[in-house]
Tab-separated table of C-alpha atoms and ligand atoms in Angstrom:
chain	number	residue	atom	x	y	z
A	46	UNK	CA	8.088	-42.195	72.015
A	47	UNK	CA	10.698	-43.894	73.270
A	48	UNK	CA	13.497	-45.860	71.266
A	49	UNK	CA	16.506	-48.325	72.727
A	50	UNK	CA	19.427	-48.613	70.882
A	51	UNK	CA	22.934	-50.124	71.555
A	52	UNK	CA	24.716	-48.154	69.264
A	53	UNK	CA	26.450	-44.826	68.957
A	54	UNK	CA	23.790	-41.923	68.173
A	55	UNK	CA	24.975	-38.496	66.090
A	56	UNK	CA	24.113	-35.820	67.347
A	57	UNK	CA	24.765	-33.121	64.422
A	58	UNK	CA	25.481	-34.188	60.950
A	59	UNK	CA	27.411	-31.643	59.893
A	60	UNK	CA	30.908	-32.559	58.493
A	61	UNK	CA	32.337	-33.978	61.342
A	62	UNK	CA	29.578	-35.949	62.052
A	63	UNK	CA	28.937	-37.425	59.185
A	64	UNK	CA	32.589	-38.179	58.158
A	65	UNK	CA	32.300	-39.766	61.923
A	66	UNK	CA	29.189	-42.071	60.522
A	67	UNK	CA	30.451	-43.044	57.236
A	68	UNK	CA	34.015	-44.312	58.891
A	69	UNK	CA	31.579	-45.965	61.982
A	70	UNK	CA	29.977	-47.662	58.760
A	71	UNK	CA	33.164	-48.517	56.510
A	72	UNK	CA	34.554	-50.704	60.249
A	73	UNK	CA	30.665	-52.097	60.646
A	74	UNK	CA	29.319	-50.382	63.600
A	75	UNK	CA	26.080	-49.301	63.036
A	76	UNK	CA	25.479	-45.870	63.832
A	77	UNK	CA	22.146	-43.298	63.892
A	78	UNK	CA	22.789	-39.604	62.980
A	79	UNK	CA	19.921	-37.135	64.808
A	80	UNK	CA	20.386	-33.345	62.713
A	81	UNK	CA	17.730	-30.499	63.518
A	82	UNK	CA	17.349	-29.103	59.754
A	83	UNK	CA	16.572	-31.283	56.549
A	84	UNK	CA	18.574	-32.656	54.080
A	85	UNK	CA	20.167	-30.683	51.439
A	86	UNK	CA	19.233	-27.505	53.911
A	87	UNK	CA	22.900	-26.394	53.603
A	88	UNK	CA	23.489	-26.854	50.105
A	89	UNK	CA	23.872	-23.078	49.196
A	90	UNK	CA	26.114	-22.348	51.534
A	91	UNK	CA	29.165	-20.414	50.051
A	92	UNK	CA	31.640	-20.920	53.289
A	93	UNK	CA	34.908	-21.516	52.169
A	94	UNK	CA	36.583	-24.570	54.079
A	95	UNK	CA	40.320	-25.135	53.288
A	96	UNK	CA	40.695	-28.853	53.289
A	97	UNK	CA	43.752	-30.198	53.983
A	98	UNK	CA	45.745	-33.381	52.437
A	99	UNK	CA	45.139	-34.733	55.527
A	100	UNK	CA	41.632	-34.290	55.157
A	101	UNK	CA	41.611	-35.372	51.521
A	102	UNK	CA	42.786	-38.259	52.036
A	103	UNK	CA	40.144	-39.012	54.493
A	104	UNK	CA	37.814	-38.175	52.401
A	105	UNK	CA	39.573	-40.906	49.569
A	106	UNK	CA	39.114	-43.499	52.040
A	107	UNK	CA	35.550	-43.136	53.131
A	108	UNK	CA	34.567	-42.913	49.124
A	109	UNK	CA	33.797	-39.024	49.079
A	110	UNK	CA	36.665	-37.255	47.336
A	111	UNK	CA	35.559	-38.426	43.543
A	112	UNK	CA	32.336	-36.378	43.882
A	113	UNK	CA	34.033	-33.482	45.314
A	114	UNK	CA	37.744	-33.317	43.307
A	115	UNK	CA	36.242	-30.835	40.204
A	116	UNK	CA	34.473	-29.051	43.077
A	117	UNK	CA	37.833	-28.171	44.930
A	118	UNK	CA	40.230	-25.454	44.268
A	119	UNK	CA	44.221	-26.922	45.256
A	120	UNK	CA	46.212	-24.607	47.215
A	121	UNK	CA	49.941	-25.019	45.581
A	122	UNK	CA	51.583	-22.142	47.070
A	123	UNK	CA	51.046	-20.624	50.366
A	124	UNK	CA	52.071	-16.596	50.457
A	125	UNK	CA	52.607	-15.184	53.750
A	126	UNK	CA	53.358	-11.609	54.401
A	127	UNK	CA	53.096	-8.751	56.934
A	128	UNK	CA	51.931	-5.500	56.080
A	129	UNK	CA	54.294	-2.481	56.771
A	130	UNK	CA	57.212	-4.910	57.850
A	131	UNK	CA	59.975	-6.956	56.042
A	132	UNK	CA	60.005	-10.609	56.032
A	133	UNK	CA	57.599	-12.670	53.693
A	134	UNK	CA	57.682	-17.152	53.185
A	135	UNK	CA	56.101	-19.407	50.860
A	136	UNK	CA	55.430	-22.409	51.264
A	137	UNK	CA	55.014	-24.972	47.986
A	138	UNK	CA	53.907	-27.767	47.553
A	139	UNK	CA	55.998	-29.322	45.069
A	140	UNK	CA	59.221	-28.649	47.651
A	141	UNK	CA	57.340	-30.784	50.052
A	142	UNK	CA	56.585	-33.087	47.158
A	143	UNK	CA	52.855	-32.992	47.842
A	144	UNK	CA	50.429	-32.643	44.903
A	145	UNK	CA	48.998	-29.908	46.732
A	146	UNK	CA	49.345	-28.262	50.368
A	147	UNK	CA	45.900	-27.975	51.093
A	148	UNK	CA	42.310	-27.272	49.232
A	149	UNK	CA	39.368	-24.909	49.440
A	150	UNK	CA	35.739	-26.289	48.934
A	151	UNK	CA	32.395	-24.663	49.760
A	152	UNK	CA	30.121	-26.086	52.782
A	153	UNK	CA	27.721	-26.307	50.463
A	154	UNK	CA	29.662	-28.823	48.013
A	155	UNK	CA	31.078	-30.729	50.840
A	156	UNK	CA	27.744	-31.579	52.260
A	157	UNK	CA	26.474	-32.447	48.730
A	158	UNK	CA	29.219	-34.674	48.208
A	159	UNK	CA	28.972	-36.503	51.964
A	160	UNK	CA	25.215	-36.582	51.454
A	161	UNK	CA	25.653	-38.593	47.900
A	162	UNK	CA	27.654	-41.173	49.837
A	163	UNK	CA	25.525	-41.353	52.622
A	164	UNK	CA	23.200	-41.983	49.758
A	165	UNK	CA	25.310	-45.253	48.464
A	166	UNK	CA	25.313	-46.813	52.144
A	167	UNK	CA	24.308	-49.746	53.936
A	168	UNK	CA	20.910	-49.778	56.467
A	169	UNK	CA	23.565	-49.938	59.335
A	170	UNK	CA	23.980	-45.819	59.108
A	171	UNK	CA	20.485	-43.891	59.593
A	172	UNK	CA	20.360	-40.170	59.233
A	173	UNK	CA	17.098	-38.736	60.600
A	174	UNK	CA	16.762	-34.892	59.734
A	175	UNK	CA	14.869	-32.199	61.276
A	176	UNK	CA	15.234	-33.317	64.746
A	177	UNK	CA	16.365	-30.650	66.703
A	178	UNK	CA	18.155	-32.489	70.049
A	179	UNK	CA	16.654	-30.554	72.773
A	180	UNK	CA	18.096	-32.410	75.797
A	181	UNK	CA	21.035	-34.420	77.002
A	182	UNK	CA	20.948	-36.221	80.241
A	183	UNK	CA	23.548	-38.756	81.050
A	184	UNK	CA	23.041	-41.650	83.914
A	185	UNK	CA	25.284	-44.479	85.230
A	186	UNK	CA	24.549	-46.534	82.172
A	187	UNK	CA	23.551	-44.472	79.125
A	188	UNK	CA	22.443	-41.221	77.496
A	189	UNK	CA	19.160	-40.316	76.892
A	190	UNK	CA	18.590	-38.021	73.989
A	191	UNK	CA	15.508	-35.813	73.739
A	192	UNK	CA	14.587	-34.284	70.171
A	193	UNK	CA	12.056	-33.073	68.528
A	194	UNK	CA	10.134	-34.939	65.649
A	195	UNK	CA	9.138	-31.583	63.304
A	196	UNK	CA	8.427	-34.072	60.509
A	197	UNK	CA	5.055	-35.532	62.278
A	198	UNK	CA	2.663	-32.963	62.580
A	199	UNK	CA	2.047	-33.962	66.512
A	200	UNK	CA	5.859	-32.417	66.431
A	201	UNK	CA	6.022	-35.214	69.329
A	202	UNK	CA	9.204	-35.751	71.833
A	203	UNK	CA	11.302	-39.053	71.504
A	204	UNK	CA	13.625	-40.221	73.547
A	205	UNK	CA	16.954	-42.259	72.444
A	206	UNK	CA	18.663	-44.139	74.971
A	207	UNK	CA	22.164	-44.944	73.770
A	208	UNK	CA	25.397	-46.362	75.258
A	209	UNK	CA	26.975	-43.273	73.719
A	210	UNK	CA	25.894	-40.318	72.571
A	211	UNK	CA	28.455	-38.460	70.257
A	212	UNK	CA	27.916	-34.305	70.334
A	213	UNK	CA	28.575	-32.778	66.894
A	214	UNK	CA	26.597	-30.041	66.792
A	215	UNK	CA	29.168	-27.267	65.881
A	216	UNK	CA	28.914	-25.614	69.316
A	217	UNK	CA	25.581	-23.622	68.957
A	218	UNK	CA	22.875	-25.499	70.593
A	219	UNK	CA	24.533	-27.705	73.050
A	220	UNK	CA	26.911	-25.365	74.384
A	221	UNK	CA	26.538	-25.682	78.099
A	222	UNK	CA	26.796	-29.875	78.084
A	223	UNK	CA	26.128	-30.872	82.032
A	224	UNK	CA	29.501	-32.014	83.898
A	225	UNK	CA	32.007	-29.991	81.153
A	226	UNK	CA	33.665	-27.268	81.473
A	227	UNK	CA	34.129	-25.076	78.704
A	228	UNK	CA	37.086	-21.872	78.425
A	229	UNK	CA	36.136	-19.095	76.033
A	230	UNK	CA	38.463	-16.583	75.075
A	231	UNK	CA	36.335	-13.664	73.185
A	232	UNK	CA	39.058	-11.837	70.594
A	233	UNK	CA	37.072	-9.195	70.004
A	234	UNK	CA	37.471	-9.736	66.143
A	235	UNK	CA	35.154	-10.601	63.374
A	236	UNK	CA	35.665	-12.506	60.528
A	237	UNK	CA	34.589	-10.811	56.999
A	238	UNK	CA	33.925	-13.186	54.573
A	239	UNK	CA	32.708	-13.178	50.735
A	240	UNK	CA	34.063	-13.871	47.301
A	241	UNK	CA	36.744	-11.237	45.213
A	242	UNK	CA	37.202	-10.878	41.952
A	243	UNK	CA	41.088	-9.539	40.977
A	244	UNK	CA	42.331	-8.311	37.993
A	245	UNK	CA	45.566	-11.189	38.279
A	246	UNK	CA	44.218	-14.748	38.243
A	247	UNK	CA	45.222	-16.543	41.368
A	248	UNK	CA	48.087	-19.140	40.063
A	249	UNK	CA	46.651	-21.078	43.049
A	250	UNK	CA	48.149	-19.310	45.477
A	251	UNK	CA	46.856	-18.448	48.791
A	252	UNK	CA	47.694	-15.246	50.771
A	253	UNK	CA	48.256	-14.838	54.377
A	254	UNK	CA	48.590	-11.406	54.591
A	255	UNK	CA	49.286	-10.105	58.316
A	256	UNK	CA	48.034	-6.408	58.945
A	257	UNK	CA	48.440	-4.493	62.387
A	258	UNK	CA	44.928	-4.602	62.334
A	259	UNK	CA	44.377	-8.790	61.999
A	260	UNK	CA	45.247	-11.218	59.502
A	261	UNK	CA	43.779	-11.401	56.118
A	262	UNK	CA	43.812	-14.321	53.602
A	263	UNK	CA	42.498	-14.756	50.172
A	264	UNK	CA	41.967	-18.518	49.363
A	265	UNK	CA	41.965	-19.436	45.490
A	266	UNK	CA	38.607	-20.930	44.791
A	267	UNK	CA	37.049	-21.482	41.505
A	268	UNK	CA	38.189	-18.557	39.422
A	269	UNK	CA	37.713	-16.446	42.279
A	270	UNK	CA	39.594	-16.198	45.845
A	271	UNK	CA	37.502	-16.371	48.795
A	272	UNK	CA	38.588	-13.558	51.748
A	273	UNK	CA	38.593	-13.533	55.534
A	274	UNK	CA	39.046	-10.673	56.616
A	275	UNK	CA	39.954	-10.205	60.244
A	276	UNK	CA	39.739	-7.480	62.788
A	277	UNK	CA	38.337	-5.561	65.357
A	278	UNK	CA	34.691	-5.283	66.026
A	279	UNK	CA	34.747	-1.863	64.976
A	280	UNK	CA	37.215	-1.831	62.356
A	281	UNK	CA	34.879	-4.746	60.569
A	282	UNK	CA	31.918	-2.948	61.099
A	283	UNK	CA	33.882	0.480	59.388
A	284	UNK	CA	35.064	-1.698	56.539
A	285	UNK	CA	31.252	-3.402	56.393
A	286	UNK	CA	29.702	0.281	56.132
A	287	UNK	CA	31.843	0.938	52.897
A	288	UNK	CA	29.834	0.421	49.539
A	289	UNK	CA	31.248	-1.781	47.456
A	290	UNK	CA	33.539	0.319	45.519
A	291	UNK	CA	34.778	2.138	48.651
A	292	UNK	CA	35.610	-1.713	50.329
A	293	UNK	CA	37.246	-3.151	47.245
A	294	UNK	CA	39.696	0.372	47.612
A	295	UNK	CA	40.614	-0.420	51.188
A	296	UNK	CA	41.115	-4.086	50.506
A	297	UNK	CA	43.630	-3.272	47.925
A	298	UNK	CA	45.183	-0.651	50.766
A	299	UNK	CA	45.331	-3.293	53.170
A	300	UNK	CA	46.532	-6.182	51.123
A	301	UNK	CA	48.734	-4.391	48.351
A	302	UNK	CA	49.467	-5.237	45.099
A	303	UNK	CA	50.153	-8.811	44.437
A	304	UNK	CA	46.767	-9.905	42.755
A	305	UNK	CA	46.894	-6.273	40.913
A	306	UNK	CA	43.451	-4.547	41.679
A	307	UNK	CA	40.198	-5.977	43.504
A	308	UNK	CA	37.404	-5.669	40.689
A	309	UNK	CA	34.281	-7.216	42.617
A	310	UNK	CA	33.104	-8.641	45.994
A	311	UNK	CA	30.042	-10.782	46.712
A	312	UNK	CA	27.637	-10.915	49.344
A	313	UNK	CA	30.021	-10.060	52.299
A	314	UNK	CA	29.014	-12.256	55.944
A	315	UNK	CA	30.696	-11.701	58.996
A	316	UNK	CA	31.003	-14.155	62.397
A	317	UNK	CA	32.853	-13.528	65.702
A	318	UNK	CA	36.240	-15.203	66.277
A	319	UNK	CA	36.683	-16.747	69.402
A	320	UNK	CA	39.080	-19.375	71.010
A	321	UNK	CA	36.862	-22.287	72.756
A	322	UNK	CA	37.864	-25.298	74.289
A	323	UNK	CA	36.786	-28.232	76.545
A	324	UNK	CA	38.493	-28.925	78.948
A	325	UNK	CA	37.636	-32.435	78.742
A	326	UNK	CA	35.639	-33.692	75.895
A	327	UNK	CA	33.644	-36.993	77.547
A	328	UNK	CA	32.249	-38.432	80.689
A	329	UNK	CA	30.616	-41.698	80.461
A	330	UNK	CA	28.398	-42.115	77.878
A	331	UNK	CA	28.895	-38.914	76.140
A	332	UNK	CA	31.836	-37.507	73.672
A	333	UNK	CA	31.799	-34.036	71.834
A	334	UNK	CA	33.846	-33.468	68.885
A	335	UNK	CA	34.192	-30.845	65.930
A	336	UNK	CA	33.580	-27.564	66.267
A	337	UNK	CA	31.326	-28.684	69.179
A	338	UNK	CA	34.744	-29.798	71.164
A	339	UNK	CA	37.267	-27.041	70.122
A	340	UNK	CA	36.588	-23.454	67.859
A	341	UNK	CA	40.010	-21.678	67.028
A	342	UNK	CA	40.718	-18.437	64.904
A	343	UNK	CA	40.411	-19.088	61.139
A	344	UNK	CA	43.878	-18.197	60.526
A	345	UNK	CA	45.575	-20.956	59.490
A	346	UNK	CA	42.657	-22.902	58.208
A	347	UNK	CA	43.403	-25.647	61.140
A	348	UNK	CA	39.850	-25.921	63.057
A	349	UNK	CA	37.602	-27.870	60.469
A	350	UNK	CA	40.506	-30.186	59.988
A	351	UNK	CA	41.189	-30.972	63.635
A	352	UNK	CA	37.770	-31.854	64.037
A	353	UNK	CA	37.806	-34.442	60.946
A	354	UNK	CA	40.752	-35.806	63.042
A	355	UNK	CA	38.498	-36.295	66.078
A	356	UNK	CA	36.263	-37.392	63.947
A	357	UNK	CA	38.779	-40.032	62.801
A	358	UNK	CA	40.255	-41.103	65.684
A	359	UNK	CA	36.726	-41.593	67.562
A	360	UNK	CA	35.659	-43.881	65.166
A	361	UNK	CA	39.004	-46.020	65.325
A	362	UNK	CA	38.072	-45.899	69.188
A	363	UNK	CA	34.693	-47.322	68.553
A	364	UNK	CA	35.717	-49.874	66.215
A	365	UNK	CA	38.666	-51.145	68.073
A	366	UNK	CA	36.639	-51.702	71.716
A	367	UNK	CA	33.677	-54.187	71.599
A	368	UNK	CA	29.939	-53.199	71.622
A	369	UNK	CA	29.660	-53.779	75.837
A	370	UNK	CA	32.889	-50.713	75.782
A	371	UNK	CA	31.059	-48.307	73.937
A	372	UNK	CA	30.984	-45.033	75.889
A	373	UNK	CA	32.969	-46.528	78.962
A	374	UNK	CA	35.161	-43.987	80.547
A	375	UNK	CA	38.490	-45.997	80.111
A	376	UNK	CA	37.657	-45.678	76.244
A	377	UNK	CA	36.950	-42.560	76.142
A	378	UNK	CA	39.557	-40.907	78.098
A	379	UNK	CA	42.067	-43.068	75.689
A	380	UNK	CA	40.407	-41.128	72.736
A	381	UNK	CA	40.710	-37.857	74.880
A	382	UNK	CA	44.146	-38.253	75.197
A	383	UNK	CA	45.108	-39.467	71.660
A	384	UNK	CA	43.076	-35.737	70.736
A	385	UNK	CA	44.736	-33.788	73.129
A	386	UNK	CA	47.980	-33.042	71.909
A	387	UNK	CA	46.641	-31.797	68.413
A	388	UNK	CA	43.750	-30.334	69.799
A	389	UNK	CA	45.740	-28.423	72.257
A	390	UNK	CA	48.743	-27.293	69.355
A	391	UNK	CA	46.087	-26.419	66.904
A	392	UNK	CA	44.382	-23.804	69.765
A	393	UNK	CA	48.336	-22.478	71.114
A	394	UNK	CA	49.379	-22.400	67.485
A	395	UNK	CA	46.004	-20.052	65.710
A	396	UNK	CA	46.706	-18.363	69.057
A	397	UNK	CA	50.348	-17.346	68.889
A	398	UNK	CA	49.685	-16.339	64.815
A	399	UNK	CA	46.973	-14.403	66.482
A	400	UNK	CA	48.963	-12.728	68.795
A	401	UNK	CA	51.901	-12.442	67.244
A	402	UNK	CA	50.926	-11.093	63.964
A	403	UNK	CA	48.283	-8.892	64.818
A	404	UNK	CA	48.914	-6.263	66.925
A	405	UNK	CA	51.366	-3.511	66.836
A	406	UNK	CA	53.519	-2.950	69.389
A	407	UNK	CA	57.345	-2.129	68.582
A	408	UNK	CA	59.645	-5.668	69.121
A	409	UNK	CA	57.201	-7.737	68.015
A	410	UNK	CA	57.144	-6.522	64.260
A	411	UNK	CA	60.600	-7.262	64.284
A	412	UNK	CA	60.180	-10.695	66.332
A	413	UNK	CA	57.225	-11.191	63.237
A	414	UNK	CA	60.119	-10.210	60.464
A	415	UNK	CA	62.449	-12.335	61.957
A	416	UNK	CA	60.047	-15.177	62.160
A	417	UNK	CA	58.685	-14.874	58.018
A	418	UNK	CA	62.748	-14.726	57.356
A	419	UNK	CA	63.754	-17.781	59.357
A	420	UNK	CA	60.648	-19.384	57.810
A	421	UNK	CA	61.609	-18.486	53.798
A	422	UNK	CA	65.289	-19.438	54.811
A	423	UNK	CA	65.243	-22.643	56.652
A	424	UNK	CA	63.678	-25.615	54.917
A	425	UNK	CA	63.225	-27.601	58.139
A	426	UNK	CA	60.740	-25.052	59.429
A	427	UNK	CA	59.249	-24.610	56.499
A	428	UNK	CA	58.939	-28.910	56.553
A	429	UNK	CA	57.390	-28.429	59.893
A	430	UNK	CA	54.522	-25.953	59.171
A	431	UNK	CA	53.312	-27.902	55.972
A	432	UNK	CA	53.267	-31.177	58.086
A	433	UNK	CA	51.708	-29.161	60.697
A	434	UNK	CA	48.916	-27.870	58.202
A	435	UNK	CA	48.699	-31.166	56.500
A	436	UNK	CA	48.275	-33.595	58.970
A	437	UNK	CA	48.111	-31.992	62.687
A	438	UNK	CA	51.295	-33.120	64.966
A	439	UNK	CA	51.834	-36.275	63.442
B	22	LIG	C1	28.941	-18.539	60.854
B	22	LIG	C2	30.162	-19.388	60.656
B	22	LIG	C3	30.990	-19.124	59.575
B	22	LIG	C4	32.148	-19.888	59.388
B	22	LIG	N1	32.939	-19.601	58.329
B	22	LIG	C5	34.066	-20.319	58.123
B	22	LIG	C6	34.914	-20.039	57.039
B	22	LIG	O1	34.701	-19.093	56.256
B	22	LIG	N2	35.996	-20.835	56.863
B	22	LIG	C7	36.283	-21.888	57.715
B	22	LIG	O2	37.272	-22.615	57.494
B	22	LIG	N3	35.490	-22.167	58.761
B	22	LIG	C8	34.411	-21.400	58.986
B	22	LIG	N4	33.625	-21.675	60.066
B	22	LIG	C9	33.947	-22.851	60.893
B	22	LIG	C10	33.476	-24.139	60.188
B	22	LIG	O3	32.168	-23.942	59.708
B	22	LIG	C11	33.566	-25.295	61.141
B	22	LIG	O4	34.944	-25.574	61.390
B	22	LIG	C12	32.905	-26.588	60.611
B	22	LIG	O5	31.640	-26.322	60.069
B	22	LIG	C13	32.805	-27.555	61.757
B	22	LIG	O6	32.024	-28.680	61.397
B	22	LIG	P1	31.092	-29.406	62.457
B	22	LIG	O7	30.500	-30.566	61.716
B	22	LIG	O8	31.831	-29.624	63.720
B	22	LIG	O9	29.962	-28.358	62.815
B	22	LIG	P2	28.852	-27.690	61.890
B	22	LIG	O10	29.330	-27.547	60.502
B	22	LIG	O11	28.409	-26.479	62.607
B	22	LIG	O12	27.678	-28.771	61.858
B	22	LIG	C14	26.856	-28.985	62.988
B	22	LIG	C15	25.587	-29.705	62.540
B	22	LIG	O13	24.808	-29.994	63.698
B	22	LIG	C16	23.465	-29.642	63.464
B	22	LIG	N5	22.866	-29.313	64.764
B	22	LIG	C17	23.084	-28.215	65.536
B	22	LIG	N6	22.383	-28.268	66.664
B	22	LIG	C18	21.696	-29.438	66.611
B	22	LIG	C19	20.769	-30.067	67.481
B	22	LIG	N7	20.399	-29.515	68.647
B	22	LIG	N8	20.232	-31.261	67.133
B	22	LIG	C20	20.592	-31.862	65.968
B	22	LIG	N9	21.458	-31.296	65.090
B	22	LIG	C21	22.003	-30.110	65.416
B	22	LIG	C22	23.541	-28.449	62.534
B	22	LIG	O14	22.324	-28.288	61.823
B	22	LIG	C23	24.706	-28.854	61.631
B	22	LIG	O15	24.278	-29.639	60.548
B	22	LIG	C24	32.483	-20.924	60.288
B	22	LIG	C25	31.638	-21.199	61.381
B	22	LIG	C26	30.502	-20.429	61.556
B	22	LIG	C27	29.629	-20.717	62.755
C-alpha cells in the first residue's frame, strides 16, 4: 500500500526519536513515528544511560521527567582517578550549584516513561510499531519509505512518501544510507556492562577510574552502581571467562579500594566501542540523528545526550521553517551546522579521554597526572567540564 503524507516520518523510536516526536508535537507539527519491534519490547532492558541536566531538563519540558524522577539515580559527585599514577579530581555538584551533575536511568525506564507520554498525546503524533523500515530512497522531491507491516498477517510492503524522512534508528539497520558517507574508527575495545553490589554504599558518587588497560566507571544506580568496563578485545573476553567470584577479585584489583569490596555482579553484557560519524548528516529530504548520526566511546557518558540535542535542535528546525521547507537543503544544512560543533567536540573530546587515559606509554601518565591535578586545582576547568557534561558546548 501506498500512503502520502506531508509531514516528517520517524524512522526509529528509540529515545531520540521519540523525544524528537513529542517536541514536533508540543510546537504542532504533526509527526508519524515507523519502529520495527512493538511497544513496551524494550521495557526490560537494564542499560544504564547517564542523563544529563541538560537532558533532564528536556525531559521537564516535553512532560516526561515526573514519571521518571523516583526511577533515576542523581550523580552528585563525579570521582576521577588513574590507576598506578598520581593525580585524581572531583567534580560536585553543589560547587557548580547544580542540584545534580548528571543522572543514571535504565533504557528500560526511560522508554516506559516516554511511552506513558506518548500515551497522554494528541492524534497529531502516530507511533506505528513493528514496522521494520526496509528501504530508503530519496528523489528530487521526497523520500519514500519502505517497511514492513508484521502486524497484518499478509506481512504486506507500504510505502510512505514524505517531505522528510528523519533516520533514528540507532545505527544498526540503516547503516549504509545512499549519498552519506560514514568514518568508523574500530577501538578494538569492548564495553563490559552489568550491575555491582559493594560493601560501601555509593554516596552518589560516580567513578571514572582510568586503568592502562581502558577506562572503567561505576555509575550509582538504585542501591547498586552500574559498571562499564572497558578494554581490549581480549582482555574483556579474559575478564568475561572469570566466574563470578574470580571477576568481582579483579574488579576490586583494577579499581581499588574506594567502594571497599565488590560483593555481587549481575548478568554481565558486553558491546564493541567504536567512534562513528557522518560526515554530513542530510541531503534533501532526509536527516539522521542519534546514535544513527554519531556513536562515541561511553566514557564520559556524552553520546545519548548529544543525540537528545539533535534531537532538540531538529525539531526547533522543523517548527521554525513552514510546512513547503520541510526537508529543503537550506534547512537542513542550517540544522547541520548548528549540530556540528557539539557533535564534532563530543567525538574529539571521548576521543582524547580515550587516548589519553588509556594506554601506557611513559610521558603520557605524567601528561594524564598533570591533567587530573590541574583539573582538582583550577575551578575554571573544573567549570568547563561540568558545563561540557551538562549541556554540550553551550
Ligand atoms: C548493545 C548496546 C549497549 C549500549 N549500552 C550503553 C550503556 O551501557 N550506556 C550508555 O550510555 N549507552 C549505551 N549504549 C548507547 C545508547 O544505547 C545509545 O546512545 C542510545 O540508545 C541512542 O538512542 P537512539 O534513539 O539514537 O537509538 P536506539 O536506542 O538504538 O533506538 C533506535 C530505535 O530504532 C528502532 N529501529 C532500528 N532499526 C529500525 C528500522 N529499520 N525500522 C524501524 N525502526 C528501527 C529500534 O528498534 C530502536 O527502537 C549502548 C548501545 C548499544 C548498541
Amino acid at each position: 500500500m501506498k500512503h502520502t503524507v506531508n509531514h516528517p516520518v520517524v524512522i526509529g523510536g528509540g529515545p531520540v526519536g521519540l523525544v524528537l516526536a513529542l517536541s514536533l508535537q508540543q510546537s504542532g507539527v504533526p509527526v508519524t513515528v515507523l519502529e520495527a519491534q512493538q511497544q513496551g519490547a524494550m521495557y526490560g532492558d537494564g542499560r544504564a544511560l547517564a542523563l544529563s541536566y541538560g537532558t533532564r531538563q528536556v525531559l521537564e519540558r516535553l512532560g516526561v521527567w515526573n514519571a521518571l524522577a523516583s526511577k533515576v539515580t542523581a550523580i552528585e559527585t563525579i570521582h576521577v582517578s588513574q590507576k598506578k599514577g598520581f593525580g585524581r579530581a572531583l567534580l560536585s555538584a553543589k560547587e557548580h550549584q547544580l542540584p545534580a551533575l548528571g543522572y543514571v536511568v535504565s533504557y528500560g525506564a526511560l522508554m516506559q516513561a516516554l511511552d506513558a507520554r506518548l500515551s497522554e498525546s494528541s492524534t497529531s503524533l502516530e507511533v506505528q510499531y513493528q514496522v521494520p523500515v526496509q528501504q530508503l530512497h530519496v528523489n528530487a522531491a521526497a523520500a519514500e519509505i519502505t517497511f514492513q507491516n508484521t502486524t497484518e498477517a499478509s506481512q504486506s510492503h507500504d510505502v510512505f512518501t514524505t517531505p522528510l524522512a528523519i533516520i533514528a534508528d540507532g545505527g544498526r539497520s540503516l547503516e549504509a544510507i545512499p549519498g552519506l558517507v560514514r568514518e568508523t574508527k574500530h577501538y578494538g575495545h569492548d564495553a563490559l556492562v552489568g550491575m555491582v553490589e559493594t560493601e560501601l554504599p555509593h554516596h552518589n558518587i560516580a567513578y571514572e577510574r582510568f586503568t592502562p588497560y581502558g577506562p572503567i566507571a561505576l555509575l550509582p544506580n538504585g542501591e547498586q552502581f552500574s559498571l562499564v568496563w572497558t578494554g581490549e578485545q581480549a582482555y574483556i573476553d579474559q575478564i568475561c571467562a572469570l566466574d563470578d567470584a574470580a571477576f568481582l577479585q579483579a574488579l576490586h584489583q583494577a579499581f581499588g579500594d574506594r567502594v571497599g569490596k565488590f560483593l555481587h555482579i549481575g548478568k554481565r553484557g558486553r558491546f564493541p566501542l567504536k567512534l562513528s560519524k557522518l560526515e554530513q548528516t542530510f541531503q534533501a529530504h532526509c536527516v539522521v540523528i542519534g546514535n544513527a548520526a554519531q556513536t562515541m566511546h561511553p566514557v564520559a557518558g556524552q553520546g545519548f545526550n548529544v543525540g537528545i540535542r539533535d534531537a532538540m535542535a531538529l525539531a526547533e528546525n522543523i517548527a521554525a521553517s513552514s510546512a513547503s521547507e520541510w526537508g529543503a537543503t537550506h534547512r537542513l544544512t542550517e540544522y547541520h551546522q548548528s549540530r556540528a560543533r557539539d557533535t564534532g567536540r563530543g567525538l574529539l573530546f571521548t576521543d582524547f579521554l580515550v587516548n589519553v587515559f588509556s594506554n601506557d606509554l611513559i610521558g603520557v601518565g605524567l601528561l594524564r597526572g598533570a591533567g587530573l591535578g590541574a583539573l582538582s586545582m583550577l575551578p575554571f576547568a573544573r567549570r568547563f567540564l561540568v558545563n561540557k557534561m551538562s549541556y554540550g558546548s553551550e
